[in-house]
Amino acid sequence: MKSLIYVFAFTFLMLFSCERVKNKTQETINAGGEVVGKSATEFVEGISEGIDKTLEAKVKLSPSLIENGLSTGKFEITDNPLGGTNNLLTLYLIFDKDYDGILRVKVFDKNGLETGRAKLEVKEIKGNANYFDFTFGDRVKIEARSLIVVE
């Protein structure tokens, strides 16, 4: 009878210990998974940011426009609703001086070859800022890593 009690006690302790080990193992796996998940997310975000910086087009103002008080903000390249792919440049311009003239935009591909031109008549007063749309021809496509020069 005494040995039977020992067997039951031993079995009970073994089951309790196994359950405790199982719970601790699960907690450790969950914590490890959380760390891996956070690291993977940061890694993917870093890659995405790096790709964006590598592929994005650059906008450059001519020295004369800078002297005339113009600067740029955000820009976006989209499809023209009237036709074409990536041939509509929306550019945020900031005016630190009065401006009345024609802005000409040239697009150069990653190899430095000119791929398109557009122009827009602009009249703004000092202190204003606004978005302006430059529409290129249907065959123009502003590609990744293009240089956009505003003159």
Short mmCIF file of C-alpha atoms in Angstrom, two decimals, residues 5-150:
data_model
loop_
_atom_site.label_atom_id
_atom_site.label_comp_id
_atom_site.label_asym_id
_atom_site.label_seq_id
_atom_site.Cartn_x
_atom_site.Cartn_y
_atom_site.Cartn_z
CA ILE A 5 1.12 5.90 -2.47
CA TYR A 6 4.71 6.54 -3.55
CA VAL A 7 3.84 5.65 -7.14
CA PHE A 8 0.82 8.03 -7.09
CA ALA A 9 2.89 10.80 -5.49
CA PHE A 10 5.71 10.30 -7.98
CA THR A 11 3.25 10.29 -10.91
CA PHE A 12 1.56 13.45 -9.59
CA LEU A 13 4.91 15.24 -9.24
CA MET A 14 5.97 14.17 -12.72
CA LEU A 15 2.74 15.42 -14.29
CA PHE A 16 2.93 18.71 -12.39
CA SER A 17 6.58 19.19 -13.37
CA CYS A 18 5.91 18.40 -17.03
CA GLU A 19 3.01 20.89 -17.13
CA ARG A 20 5.21 23.57 -15.54
CA VAL A 21 8.04 22.89 -18.02
CA LYS A 22 5.54 22.99 -20.88
CA ASN A 23 4.17 26.39 -19.75
CA LYS A 24 7.66 27.87 -19.31
CA THR A 25 8.69 26.57 -22.72
CA GLN A 26 5.60 28.12 -24.30
CA GLU A 27 6.27 31.46 -22.57
CA THR A 28 9.87 31.44 -23.77
CA ILE A 29 8.82 30.60 -27.33
CA ASN A 30 6.22 33.40 -27.29
CA ALA A 31 8.73 35.95 -25.97
CA GLY A 32 11.30 34.85 -28.56
CA GLY A 33 8.69 35.06 -31.31
CA GLU A 34 7.80 38.58 -30.24
CA VAL A 35 11.44 39.69 -30.39
CA VAL A 36 11.92 38.04 -33.80
CA GLY A 37 8.71 39.66 -35.05
CA LYS A 38 9.82 43.14 -33.95
CA SER A 39 13.27 42.65 -35.46
CA ALA A 40 11.82 41.37 -38.73
CA THR A 41 9.44 44.34 -38.94
CA GLU A 42 12.29 46.80 -38.35
CA PHE A 43 14.41 44.98 -40.93
CA VAL A 44 11.66 45.09 -43.57
CA GLU A 45 10.94 48.76 -42.84
CA GLY A 46 14.65 49.52 -43.21
CA ILE A 47 14.82 47.72 -46.54
CA SER A 48 11.69 49.52 -47.74
CA GLU A 49 13.11 52.89 -46.71
CA GLY A 50 16.40 52.12 -48.44
CA ILE A 51 14.63 51.12 -51.64
CA ASP A 52 12.51 54.28 -51.55
CA LYS A 53 15.61 56.47 -51.16
CA THR A 54 17.46 54.62 -53.91
CA LEU A 55 14.60 54.71 -56.42
CA GLU A 56 13.09 58.12 -55.80
CA ALA A 57 13.45 60.89 -58.33
CA LYS A 58 15.23 64.11 -57.37
CA VAL A 59 13.97 67.67 -57.94
CA LYS A 60 16.52 70.42 -58.47
CA LEU A 61 15.82 74.15 -58.85
CA SER A 62 18.02 76.29 -61.06
CA PRO A 63 20.26 78.81 -59.27
CA SER A 64 18.31 81.71 -60.80
CA LEU A 65 15.02 80.42 -59.36
CA ILE A 66 16.64 80.02 -55.94
CA GLU A 67 17.88 83.63 -56.21
CA ASN A 68 14.31 84.66 -57.10
CA GLY A 69 13.07 83.22 -53.81
CA LEU A 70 11.67 79.86 -54.93
CA SER A 71 12.09 76.62 -53.03
CA THR A 72 10.40 73.25 -53.25
CA GLY A 73 8.56 71.00 -50.86
CA LYS A 74 6.92 67.68 -51.50
CA PHE A 75 6.39 66.32 -55.00
CA GLU A 76 4.47 63.44 -56.51
CA ILE A 77 4.65 61.67 -59.85
CA THR A 78 1.38 60.14 -61.04
CA ASP A 79 -0.44 59.05 -64.17
CA ASN A 80 -2.09 61.81 -66.17
CA PRO A 81 -5.84 61.10 -66.25
CA LEU A 82 -5.87 62.22 -69.90
CA GLY A 83 -3.28 59.61 -70.90
CA GLY A 84 0.20 58.40 -70.14
CA THR A 85 2.03 56.69 -67.29
CA ASN A 86 3.99 58.58 -64.63
CA ASN A 87 3.85 61.76 -66.69
CA LEU A 88 2.17 64.19 -64.27
CA LEU A 89 4.44 65.99 -61.82
CA THR A 90 2.74 67.70 -58.88
CA LEU A 91 5.26 69.99 -57.23
CA TYR A 92 4.85 72.08 -54.08
CA LEU A 93 6.50 75.46 -54.59
CA ILE A 94 7.26 78.03 -51.90
CA PHE A 95 7.65 81.72 -52.81
CA ASP A 96 9.86 83.92 -50.62
CA LYS A 97 9.62 86.71 -53.23
CA ASP A 98 6.98 87.77 -55.77
CA TYR A 99 7.23 85.65 -58.90
CA ASP A 100 5.70 86.15 -62.34
CA GLY A 101 7.07 83.98 -65.12
CA ILE A 102 7.17 80.67 -66.89
CA LEU A 103 8.60 77.66 -65.10
CA ARG A 104 10.19 75.08 -67.37
CA VAL A 105 10.75 71.54 -66.19
CA LYS A 106 13.11 69.04 -67.80
CA VAL A 107 13.27 65.35 -66.89
CA PHE A 108 16.44 63.29 -67.21
CA ASP A 109 16.57 59.51 -66.78
CA LYS A 110 19.08 57.71 -64.56
CA ASN A 111 21.62 57.82 -67.40
CA GLY A 112 21.34 61.60 -67.77
CA LEU A 113 19.34 61.49 -70.99
CA GLU A 114 16.56 64.04 -71.34
CA THR A 115 13.16 62.35 -71.56
CA GLY A 116 10.69 65.22 -71.47
CA ARG A 117 9.83 68.88 -70.95
CA ALA A 118 6.87 70.79 -69.60
CA LYS A 119 6.16 74.43 -68.78
CA LEU A 120 3.69 76.38 -66.71
CA GLU A 121 2.99 80.07 -66.29
CA VAL A 122 3.08 80.99 -62.62
CA LYS A 123 2.21 84.21 -60.81
CA GLU A 124 2.51 84.22 -57.02
CA ILE A 125 3.21 86.75 -54.31
CA LYS A 126 5.78 86.60 -51.55
CA GLY A 127 4.77 84.28 -48.72
CA ASN A 128 2.53 82.04 -50.83
CA ALA A 129 3.02 78.35 -51.45
CA ASN A 130 0.98 75.94 -53.51
CA TYR A 131 0.92 72.72 -55.51
CA PHE A 132 1.47 73.04 -59.27
CA ASP A 133 0.85 70.36 -61.91
CA PHE A 134 3.31 69.95 -64.76
CA THR A 135 1.86 67.75 -67.48
CA PHE A 136 4.24 65.96 -69.81
CA GLY A 137 3.38 64.30 -73.13
CA ASP A 138 1.77 60.86 -73.21
CA ARG A 139 5.05 59.22 -74.22
CA VAL A 140 7.02 60.71 -71.34
CA LYS A 141 7.47 58.48 -68.30
CA ILE A 142 9.22 59.86 -65.26
CA GLU A 143 11.20 56.83 -64.15
CA ALA A 144 12.80 55.81 -60.87
CA ARG A 145 16.01 57.73 -60.16
CA SER A 146 15.11 60.50 -62.62
CA LEU A 147 16.43 64.02 -62.18
CA ILE A 148 13.78 66.74 -62.49
CA VAL A 149 15.24 70.19 -63.17
CA VAL A 150 13.07 73.28 -62.76
#
